[in-house]
Structure formats: structure tokens, C-alpha cells
Amino acid sequence: MRPDMLQIEPAFLQYPDWKGHSFLREEVAKFLSHYCRSPKPLKPKNVSVFLLIQHQYAILIPSPFYGVITEDVGLYSSVKLHHVPLYSQVPTGSDVRPFQLTVEKLENSLKEAKKEGLNIKALILLNPHNPLGEVYSSEEMISFLEFAKMHKLHVIVDEIYMLSVFNETDTFHSVLSLDGLPDPQRTHIMWGVSKDFAMAGMRVGMVYSENRDLVQALDQLGCFHGVPGPTQYQMAQLLRDRDWLNSEFLPENRRRLREAHSFMTEELKKLDIPFLHRSAGFFIWADLSKYLSEKTFAEELSLWRCFLKHKVLLSCGQAFSCVSPGWFRIIFTDQLHKLKLGLSIAHFHFSSCILVVSPMEWDKM
């Protein structure tokens, strides 16, 4: 009820230090020192909260994929990820686009996992996809869910970019919009406010599942991952304001996404850089392999370091477990004048990069 309890700083809406803001860790250290009666003051840098889950199972996931999932699943527990590799080249057969996921590829990867002695229990799907920007059709999603039902696999569908589809000709279909799920007890949907509402610092996410055992198990984790009451109130206020969302925020947000995406893709076309032309998310999946002296992940890492040296932050493909060297994720979601500033800085610095192309070509970056 006090005004100072409702204060929101701009920094609170952005990604914090993953261990927590420094002021929070300092107060936690003081709190624990007092109530735990520590003989010496506890150090804020040592404050961390984690949960260990032991499992002997594995999960299928198409690659490339958002790299932090490896940490969320592989480091947070002992669950292994088994990759379903997607390739940039369109082979003969059912594929019609680069990095296309098909049931055939899922079947092949599942067979390989079994040969390796892995006990596959689930499939993770990102829709819209990070980093590809792919939006799966209802028919594709149903085919993936039917595959999972056939093999009695749980399906975790991450839809965190569902409101960030900015091309008016493309339509996103949530799994929840399907008329009857093939296996509702094994289908679980995730969403959060970090992306669609540009509030990564609020750390609010949610899971929808008809599986009561799963929901009750998640409820037990509230003491580790609970959302503070004031934040829950703010989110409820935001989500119930449909008039503002539909008439102001979402149309304007999508317009800005389209504008920034159009600007960046035009720059890539000028440089004759191949990329996936998709209409969802905050990123462009671009092929910079022509700038590698040889197509290896070591050379990809060298190119990434060159970008980083000149304060241009891109994400290299190996961070997403991409099987083809040279692909990078380019974030384009910022104000236009900032994108132009970033390009101008790159234009000034990239002439010093020792690459297999002329410095003049890198100046365009």
C-alpha cells in the first residue's frame, strides 16, 4: 500500500544479473546472516537459489534451438537433450524449406536415441521458433503431436513469442486453439511476458496443462519459483486490459517489429547475405559462412569474436547447436536510430577485421 512499494525503475523491466539484482543479494545476505545466526557475515556474491532434479530420461529437441534450454534442462537436472538436426540445405524428399522439421526426422532421431540406450520421454517444440523465426502451421503441429502420442511422449510447447508475429499475412495457431489435442494429458504449453510484452525483467511465465499430476507437481515448486504478489497484481491488470492491448500496444508493437525487420533485411540483401525470411520473433537467422576462411565451427567462433571485439553482439550458430557452421542470429528489435547507430559503428570498425573478404564489404556491416 505504500508508494515506495510500488516503485518501478526502468532497469526492473530488463534482464537482471541472473543471480538477482545486487541490492537484493545484499539484503538476502544480511537477512540470512541475522536469522541463521551466522558467525560471520554472509557474502552477497555467494547468494544463489537452485533446485536439483535427478532423472535418467532424455528429451528430443530439433536443432538449432534457443541455447539456454540446454542450461534449463541439462544443467538444472541430469536430463539429456537428444538433438533432431535440421539442415540449411533443402534435400530431396518432403522438405520444401531450409531447417524444416518433419515427422520423418523425428522418427529417425528417436530410433538413433534408442540405439544409444536413451530413454526418450518428451519432445520440446518452439513455436514461434527461436532462432529460426519459424511459425508452424496447425497441420504441422498436429503431425508432431500425433508422432508424440504414438510413442507416448510428453510434448512441451514453448509459445513465448506467440504475440510477436508481425506479418499480417501470417497467422499463429496456438496448440490451445486446436480442436481436440491428440494426447491432452501429455501436452503442456508455456508462455511468459518477457518477449511479447518486452518485460524480461519481470520474470513471469506460466504453464497450461490438463495433466493434474503435473500441475500439482509444479505447485510444489512455488517456494522456489513463485512470483511476488505485487508483480502478479500488475500482470493481472495488464492482461485484463484488452482494449488497450488490442487497439494500442499490439498494433504498435507489430508495426515497430515490421519496420525494424524490414530495415535489417534490406541491409542484408545489399550485402548479399542469405537469411531466413520469417515473420516472428526478434531475430533474423543469417548465413555468414562466406566470411569464414573455412567452414568450421572454429572459424565461426573467430568471426563471432571479431564482431564482439568491435562491440557488435551477435549469437553464433554453435550456441544454438546448429549443425552447419556460419549461421548467426541477429537481433533486430530496437529503435531504428539505434540500429542505424550500430551499423555505423560497425562500418567504422570492421575494416580492421582480418577476413577472407575485402574490408570494404565489411564496412557495409
JSON list of N, CA and C in Angstrom, two decimals, residues 37-92:
[
{"chain": "A", "resi": 37, "resn": "ARG", "atom": "N", "xyz": [21.86, -16.80, 12.13]},
{"chain": "A", "resi": 37, "resn": "ARG", "atom": "CA", "xyz": [22.87, -16.62, 13.18]},
{"chain": "A", "resi": 37, "resn": "ARG", "atom": "C", "xyz": [24.25, -17.06, 12.70]},
{"chain": "A", "resi": 38, "resn": "SER", "atom": "N", "xyz": [24.61, -16.58, 11.56]},
{"chain": "A", "resi": 38, "resn": "SER", "atom": "CA", "xyz": [25.92, -16.92, 11.01]},
{"chain": "A", "resi": 38, "resn": "SER", "atom": "C", "xyz": [27.02, -16.31, 11.86]},
{"chain": "A", "resi": 39, "resn": "PRO", "atom": "N", "xyz": [28.09, -17.05, 12.15]},
{"chain": "A", "resi": 39, "resn": "PRO", "atom": "CA", "xyz": [29.18, -16.50, 12.95]},
{"chain": "A", "resi": 39, "resn": "PRO", "atom": "C", "xyz": [29.91, -15.39, 12.22]},
{"chain": "A", "resi": 40, "resn": "LYS", "atom": "N", "xyz": [29.87, -15.40, 10.90]},
{"chain": "A", "resi": 40, "resn": "LYS", "atom": "CA", "xyz": [30.47, -14.34, 10.09]},
{"chain": "A", "resi": 40, "resn": "LYS", "atom": "C", "xyz": [29.43, -13.86, 9.08]},
{"chain": "A", "resi": 41, "resn": "PRO", "atom": "N", "xyz": [29.48, -12.58, 8.72]},
{"chain": "A", "resi": 41, "resn": "PRO", "atom": "CA", "xyz": [28.54, -12.07, 7.72]},
{"chain": "A", "resi": 41, "resn": "PRO", "atom": "C", "xyz": [28.65, -12.86, 6.41]},
{"chain": "A", "resi": 42, "resn": "LEU", "atom": "N", "xyz": [27.50, -13.26, 5.88]},
{"chain": "A", "resi": 42, "resn": "LEU", "atom": "CA", "xyz": [27.48, -13.98, 4.62]},
{"chain": "A", "resi": 42, "resn": "LEU", "atom": "C", "xyz": [27.75, -13.01, 3.47]},
{"chain": "A", "resi": 43, "resn": "LYS", "atom": "N", "xyz": [28.37, -13.50, 2.40]},
{"chain": "A", "resi": 43, "resn": "LYS", "atom": "CA", "xyz": [28.75, -12.65, 1.28]},
{"chain": "A", "resi": 43, "resn": "LYS", "atom": "C", "xyz": [27.67, -12.67, 0.19]},
{"chain": "A", "resi": 44, "resn": "PRO", "atom": "N", "xyz": [27.25, -11.49, -0.25]},
{"chain": "A", "resi": 44, "resn": "PRO", "atom": "CA", "xyz": [26.22, -11.42, -1.30]},
{"chain": "A", "resi": 44, "resn": "PRO", "atom": "C", "xyz": [26.59, -12.19, -2.56]},
{"chain": "A", "resi": 45, "resn": "LYS", "atom": "N", "xyz": [27.88, -12.22, -2.92]},
{"chain": "A", "resi": 45, "resn": "LYS", "atom": "CA", "xyz": [28.27, -12.91, -4.15]},
{"chain": "A", "resi": 45, "resn": "LYS", "atom": "C", "xyz": [28.04, -14.42, -4.07]},
{"chain": "A", "resi": 46, "resn": "ASN", "atom": "N", "xyz": [27.86, -14.92, -2.86]},
{"chain": "A", "resi": 46, "resn": "ASN", "atom": "CA", "xyz": [27.63, -16.35, -2.69]},
{"chain": "A", "resi": 46, "resn": "ASN", "atom": "C", "xyz": [26.15, -16.70, -2.62]},
{"chain": "A", "resi": 47, "resn": "VAL", "atom": "N", "xyz": [25.28, -15.70, -2.72]},
{"chain": "A", "resi": 47, "resn": "VAL", "atom": "CA", "xyz": [23.84, -15.95, -2.63]},
{"chain": "A", "resi": 47, "resn": "VAL", "atom": "C", "xyz": [23.35, -16.50, -3.96]},
{"chain": "A", "resi": 48, "resn": "SER", "atom": "N", "xyz": [22.72, -17.66, -3.92]},
{"chain": "A", "resi": 48, "resn": "SER", "atom": "CA", "xyz": [22.15, -18.29, -5.11]},
{"chain": "A", "resi": 48, "resn": "SER", "atom": "C", "xyz": [21.07, -19.26, -4.66]},
{"chain": "A", "resi": 49, "resn": "VAL", "atom": "N", "xyz": [20.06, -19.43, -5.49]},
{"chain": "A", "resi": 49, "resn": "VAL", "atom": "CA", "xyz": [18.99, -20.38, -5.19]},
{"chain": "A", "resi": 49, "resn": "VAL", "atom": "C", "xyz": [18.88, -21.34, -6.34]},
{"chain": "A", "resi": 50, "resn": "PHE", "atom": "N", "xyz": [18.87, -22.62, -6.08]},
{"chain": "A", "resi": 50, "resn": "PHE", "atom": "CA", "xyz": [18.78, -23.60, -7.15]},
{"chain": "A", "resi": 50, "resn": "PHE", "atom": "C", "xyz": [18.08, -24.84, -6.65]},
{"chain": "A", "resi": 51, "resn": "LEU", "atom": "N", "xyz": [17.63, -25.65, -7.61]},
{"chain": "A", "resi": 51, "resn": "LEU", "atom": "CA", "xyz": [16.92, -26.89, -7.32]},
{"chain": "A", "resi": 51, "resn": "LEU", "atom": "C", "xyz": [17.53, -27.99, -8.17]},
{"chain": "A", "resi": 52, "resn": "LEU", "atom": "N", "xyz": [17.88, -29.10, -7.56]},
{"chain": "A", "resi": 52, "resn": "LEU", "atom": "CA", "xyz": [18.44, -30.22, -8.30]},
{"chain": "A", "resi": 52, "resn": "LEU", "atom": "C", "xyz": [17.38, -31.30, -8.47]},
{"chain": "A", "resi": 53, "resn": "ILE", "atom": "N", "xyz": [17.22, -31.77, -9.74]},
{"chain": "A", "resi": 53, "resn": "ILE", "atom": "CA", "xyz": [16.28, -32.84, -10.05]},
{"chain": "A", "resi": 53, "resn": "ILE", "atom": "C", "xyz": [17.05, -33.97, -10.70]},
{"chain": "A", "resi": 54, "resn": "GLN", "atom": "N", "xyz": [16.98, -35.13, -10.16]},
{"chain": "A", "resi": 54, "resn": "GLN", "atom": "CA", "xyz": [17.70, -36.27, -10.73]},
{"chain": "A", "resi": 54, "resn": "GLN", "atom": "C", "xyz": [16.76, -37.07, -11.63]},
{"chain": "A", "resi": 55, "resn": "HIS", "atom": "N", "xyz": [17.22, -37.38, -12.84]},
{"chain": "A", "resi": 55, "resn": "HIS", "atom": "CA", "xyz": [16.41, -38.14, -13.79]},
{"chain": "A", "resi": 55, "resn": "HIS", "atom": "C", "xyz": [17.30, -38.96, -14.68]},
{"chain": "A", "resi": 56, "resn": "GLN", "atom": "N", "xyz": [16.77, -40.06, -15.21]},
{"chain": "A", "resi": 56, "resn": "GLN", "atom": "CA", "xyz": [17.54, -40.88, -16.13]},
{"chain": "A", "resi": 56, "resn": "GLN", "atom": "C", "xyz": [16.95, -40.79, -17.54]},
{"chain": "A", "resi": 57, "resn": "TYR", "atom": "N", "xyz": [16.13, -39.79, -17.78]},
{"chain": "A", "resi": 57, "resn": "TYR", "atom": "CA", "xyz": [15.44, -39.68, -19.05]},
{"chain": "A", "resi": 57, "resn": "TYR", "atom": "C", "xyz": [16.13, -38.71, -20.00]},
{"chain": "A", "resi": 58, "resn": "ALA", "atom": "N", "xyz": [15.63, -38.68, -21.25]},
{"chain": "A", "resi": 58, "resn": "ALA", "atom": "CA", "xyz": [16.14, -37.77, -22.27]},
{"chain": "A", "resi": 58, "resn": "ALA", "atom": "C", "xyz": [14.96, -37.15, -23.01]},
{"chain": "A", "resi": 59, "resn": "ILE", "atom": "N", "xyz": [15.24, -36.02, -23.67]},
{"chain": "A", "resi": 59, "resn": "ILE", "atom": "CA", "xyz": [14.20, -35.26, -24.37]},
{"chain": "A", "resi": 59, "resn": "ILE", "atom": "C", "xyz": [14.66, -34.99, -25.79]},
{"chain": "A", "resi": 60, "resn": "LEU", "atom": "N", "xyz": [13.77, -35.18, -26.74]},
{"chain": "A", "resi": 60, "resn": "LEU", "atom": "CA", "xyz": [14.04, -34.83, -28.13]},
{"chain": "A", "resi": 60, "resn": "LEU", "atom": "C", "xyz": [13.84, -33.32, -28.32]},
{"chain": "A", "resi": 61, "resn": "ILE", "atom": "N", "xyz": [14.75, -32.70, -29.10]},
{"chain": "A", "resi": 61, "resn": "ILE", "atom": "CA", "xyz": [14.58, -31.29, -29.42]},
{"chain": "A", "resi": 61, "resn": "ILE", "atom": "C", "xyz": [15.21, -31.01, -30.78]},
{"chain": "A", "resi": 62, "resn": "PRO", "atom": "N", "xyz": [14.46, -30.39, -31.71]},
{"chain": "A", "resi": 62, "resn": "PRO", "atom": "CA", "xyz": [15.04, -30.04, -33.01]},
{"chain": "A", "resi": 62, "resn": "PRO", "atom": "C", "xyz": [16.12, -28.97, -32.83]},
{"chain": "A", "resi": 63, "resn": "SER", "atom": "N", "xyz": [17.22, -29.11, -33.60]},
{"chain": "A", "resi": 63, "resn": "SER", "atom": "CA", "xyz": [18.28, -28.13, -33.54]},
{"chain": "A", "resi": 63, "resn": "SER", "atom": "C", "xyz": [18.47, -27.51, -34.92]},
{"chain": "A", "resi": 64, "resn": "PRO", "atom": "N", "xyz": [18.75, -26.18, -34.99]},
{"chain": "A", "resi": 64, "resn": "PRO", "atom": "CA", "xyz": [19.13, -25.30, -33.87]},
{"chain": "A", "resi": 64, "resn": "PRO", "atom": "C", "xyz": [17.94, -24.98, -32.96]},
{"chain": "A", "resi": 65, "resn": "PHE", "atom": "N", "xyz": [18.28, -24.60, -31.72]},
{"chain": "A", "resi": 65, "resn": "PHE", "atom": "CA", "xyz": [17.26, -24.21, -30.74]},
{"chain": "A", "resi": 65, "resn": "PHE", "atom": "C", "xyz": [17.86, -23.21, -29.77]},
{"chain": "A", "resi": 66, "resn": "TYR", "atom": "N", "xyz": [17.00, -22.49, -29.07]},
{"chain": "A", "resi": 66, "resn": "TYR", "atom": "CA", "xyz": [17.42, -21.50, -28.08]},
{"chain": "A", "resi": 66, "resn": "TYR", "atom": "C", "xyz": [18.37, -22.13, -27.08]},
{"chain": "A", "resi": 67, "resn": "GLY", "atom": "N", "xyz": [19.63, -21.65, -27.07]},
{"chain": "A", "resi": 67, "resn": "GLY", "atom": "CA", "xyz": [20.69, -22.32, -26.34]},
{"chain": "A", "resi": 67, "resn": "GLY", "atom": "C", "xyz": [20.49, -22.45, -24.85]},
{"chain": "A", "resi": 68, "resn": "VAL", "atom": "N", "xyz": [19.76, -21.53, -24.23]},
{"chain": "A", "resi": 68, "resn": "VAL", "atom": "CA", "xyz": [19.59, -21.58, -22.78]},
{"chain": "A", "resi": 68, "resn": "VAL", "atom": "C", "xyz": [18.78, -22.80, -22.34]},
{"chain": "A", "resi": 69, "resn": "ILE", "atom": "N", "xyz": [18.05, -23.40, -23.29]},
{"chain": "A", "resi": 69, "resn": "ILE", "atom": "CA", "xyz": [17.31, -24.61, -22.94]},
{"chain": "A", "resi": 69, "resn": "ILE", "atom": "C", "xyz": [18.27, -25.69, -22.46]},
{"chain": "A", "resi": 70, "resn": "THR", "atom": "N", "xyz": [19.48, -25.71, -23.01]},
{"chain": "A", "resi": 70, "resn": "THR", "atom": "CA", "xyz": [20.48, -26.68, -22.57]},
{"chain": "A", "resi": 70, "resn": "THR", "atom": "C", "xyz": [20.76, -26.52, -21.08]},
{"chain": "A", "resi": 71, "resn": "GLU", "atom": "N", "xyz": [20.87, -25.26, -20.65]},
{"chain": "A", "resi": 71, "resn": "GLU", "atom": "CA", "xyz": [21.11, -24.99, -19.23]},
{"chain": "A", "resi": 71, "resn": "GLU", "atom": "C", "xyz": [19.86, -25.30, -18.41]},
{"chain": "A", "resi": 72, "resn": "ASP", "atom": "N", "xyz": [18.70, -24.89, -18.92]},
{"chain": "A", "resi": 72, "resn": "ASP", "atom": "CA", "xyz": [17.46, -25.12, -18.18]},
{"chain": "A", "resi": 72, "resn": "ASP", "atom": "C", "xyz": [17.22, -26.60, -17.92]},
{"chain": "A", "resi": 73, "resn": "VAL", "atom": "N", "xyz": [17.54, -27.42, -18.91]},
{"chain": "A", "resi": 73, "resn": "VAL", "atom": "CA", "xyz": [17.26, -28.85, -18.82]},
{"chain": "A", "resi": 73, "resn": "VAL", "atom": "C", "xyz": [18.50, -29.65, -18.42]},
{"chain": "A", "resi": 74, "resn": "GLY", "atom": "N", "xyz": [19.60, -29.42, -19.16]},
{"chain": "A", "resi": 74, "resn": "GLY", "atom": "CA", "xyz": [20.78, -30.24, -18.95]},
{"chain": "A", "resi": 74, "resn": "GLY", "atom": "C", "xyz": [21.56, -29.93, -17.69]},
{"chain": "A", "resi": 75, "resn": "LEU", "atom": "N", "xyz": [21.66, -28.64, -17.34]},
{"chain": "A", "resi": 75, "resn": "LEU", "atom": "CA", "xyz": [22.42, -28.26, -16.16]},
{"chain": "A", "resi": 75, "resn": "LEU", "atom": "C", "xyz": [21.53, -28.20, -14.92]},
{"chain": "A", "resi": 76, "resn": "TYR", "atom": "N", "xyz": [20.28, -27.85, -15.11]},
{"chain": "A", "resi": 76, "resn": "TYR", "atom": "CA", "xyz": [19.34, -27.76, -13.99]},
{"chain": "A", "resi": 76, "resn": "TYR", "atom": "C", "xyz": [19.02, -29.14, -13.43]},
{"chain": "A", "resi": 77, "resn": "SER", "atom": "N", "xyz": [19.13, -30.13, -14.30]},
{"chain": "A", "resi": 77, "resn": "SER", "atom": "CA", "xyz": [18.91, -31.51, -13.88]},
{"chain": "A", "resi": 77, "resn": "SER", "atom": "C", "xyz": [19.87, -32.39, -14.67]},
{"chain": "A", "resi": 78, "resn": "SER", "atom": "N", "xyz": [19.70, -33.68, -14.55]},
{"chain": "A", "resi": 78, "resn": "SER", "atom": "CA", "xyz": [20.56, -34.60, -15.30]},
{"chain": "A", "resi": 78, "resn": "SER", "atom": "C", "xyz": [19.86, -35.11, -16.56]},
{"chain": "A", "resi": 79, "resn": "VAL", "atom": "N", "xyz": [18.76, -34.50, -16.94]},
{"chain": "A", "resi": 79, "resn": "VAL", "atom": "CA", "xyz": [18.05, -34.89, -18.15]},
{"chain": "A", "resi": 79, "resn": "VAL", "atom": "C", "xyz": [18.88, -34.49, -19.37]},
{"chain": "A", "resi": 80, "resn": "LYS", "atom": "N", "xyz": [19.01, -35.40, -20.33]},
{"chain": "A", "resi": 80, "resn": "LYS", "atom": "CA", "xyz": [19.79, -35.14, -21.54]},
{"chain": "A", "resi": 80, "resn": "LYS", "atom": "C", "xyz": [18.88, -34.66, -22.66]},
{"chain": "A", "resi": 81, "resn": "LEU", "atom": "N", "xyz": [19.44, -33.82, -23.52]},
{"chain": "A", "resi": 81, "resn": "LEU", "atom": "CA", "xyz": [18.75, -33.41, -24.74]},
{"chain": "A", "resi": 81, "resn": "LEU", "atom": "C", "xyz": [19.32, -34.21, -25.91]},
{"chain": "A", "resi": 82, "resn": "HIS", "atom": "N", "xyz": [18.44, -34.81, -26.68]},
{"chain": "A", "resi": 82, "resn": "HIS", "atom": "CA", "xyz": [18.86, -35.52, -27.88]},
{"chain": "A", "resi": 82, "resn": "HIS", "atom": "C", "xyz": [18.40, -34.70, -29.09]},
{"chain": "A", "resi": 83, "resn": "HIS", "atom": "N", "xyz": [19.36, -34.23, -29.88]},
{"chain": "A", "resi": 83, "resn": "HIS", "atom": "CA", "xyz": [19.05, -33.29, -30.96]},
{"chain": "A", "resi": 83, "resn": "HIS", "atom": "C", "xyz": [18.46, -33.98, -32.18]},
{"chain": "A", "resi": 84, "resn": "VAL", "atom": "N", "xyz": [17.50, -33.27, -32.79]},
{"chain": "A", "resi": 84, "resn": "VAL", "atom": "CA", "xyz": [16.96, -33.65, -34.09]},
{"chain": "A", "resi": 84, "resn": "VAL", "atom": "C", "xyz": [17.54, -32.65, -35.08]},
{"chain": "A", "resi": 85, "resn": "PRO", "atom": "N", "xyz": [18.64, -32.98, -35.78]},
{"chain": "A", "resi": 85, "resn": "PRO", "atom": "CA", "xyz": [19.33, -31.99, -36.59]},
{"chain": "A", "resi": 85, "resn": "PRO", "atom": "C", "xyz": [18.53, -31.53, -37.80]},
{"chain": "A", "resi": 86, "resn": "LEU", "atom": "N", "xyz": [18.46, -30.21, -37.98]},
{"chain": "A", "resi": 86, "resn": "LEU", "atom": "CA", "xyz": [17.81, -29.60, -39.15]},
{"chain": "A", "resi": 86, "resn": "LEU", "atom": "C", "xyz": [18.89, -28.92, -39.97]},
{"chain": "A", "resi": 87, "resn": "TYR", "atom": "N", "xyz": [18.81, -29.05, -41.28]},
{"chain": "A", "resi": 87, "resn": "TYR", "atom": "CA", "xyz": [19.90, -28.60, -42.15]},
{"chain": "A", "resi": 87, "resn": "TYR", "atom": "C", "xyz": [19.48, -27.41, -43.01]},
{"chain": "A", "resi": 88, "resn": "SER", "atom": "N", "xyz": [20.49, -26.60, -43.35]},
{"chain": "A", "resi": 88, "resn": "SER", "atom": "CA", "xyz": [20.24, -25.40, -44.15]},
{"chain": "A", "resi": 88, "resn": "SER", "atom": "C", "xyz": [19.94, -25.74, -45.60]},
{"chain": "A", "resi": 89, "resn": "GLN", "atom": "N", "xyz": [20.52, -26.83, -46.10]},
{"chain": "A", "resi": 89, "resn": "GLN", "atom": "CA", "xyz": [20.27, -27.24, -47.48]},
{"chain": "A", "resi": 89, "resn": "GLN", "atom": "C", "xyz": [18.96, -28.03, -47.56]},
{"chain": "A", "resi": 90, "resn": "VAL", "atom": "N", "xyz": [18.16, -27.74, -48.59]},
{"chain": "A", "resi": 90, "resn": "VAL", "atom": "CA", "xyz": [16.90, -28.45, -48.77]},
{"chain": "A", "resi": 90, "resn": "VAL", "atom": "C", "xyz": [17.17, -29.72, -49.56]},
{"chain": "A", "resi": 91, "resn": "PRO", "atom": "N", "xyz": [17.09, -30.88, -48.93]},
{"chain": "A", "resi": 91, "resn": "PRO", "atom": "CA", "xyz": [17.34, -32.13, -49.64]},
{"chain": "A", "resi": 91, "resn": "PRO", "atom": "C", "xyz": [16.12, -32.54, -50.47]},
{"chain": "A", "resi": 92, "resn": "THR", "atom": "N", "xyz": [16.29, -33.59, -51.25]},
{"chain": "A", "resi": 92, "resn": "THR", "atom": "CA", "xyz": [15.15, -34.13, -51.95]},
{"chain": "A", "resi": 92, "resn": "THR", "atom": "C", "xyz": [14.25, -34.84, -50.96]}
]
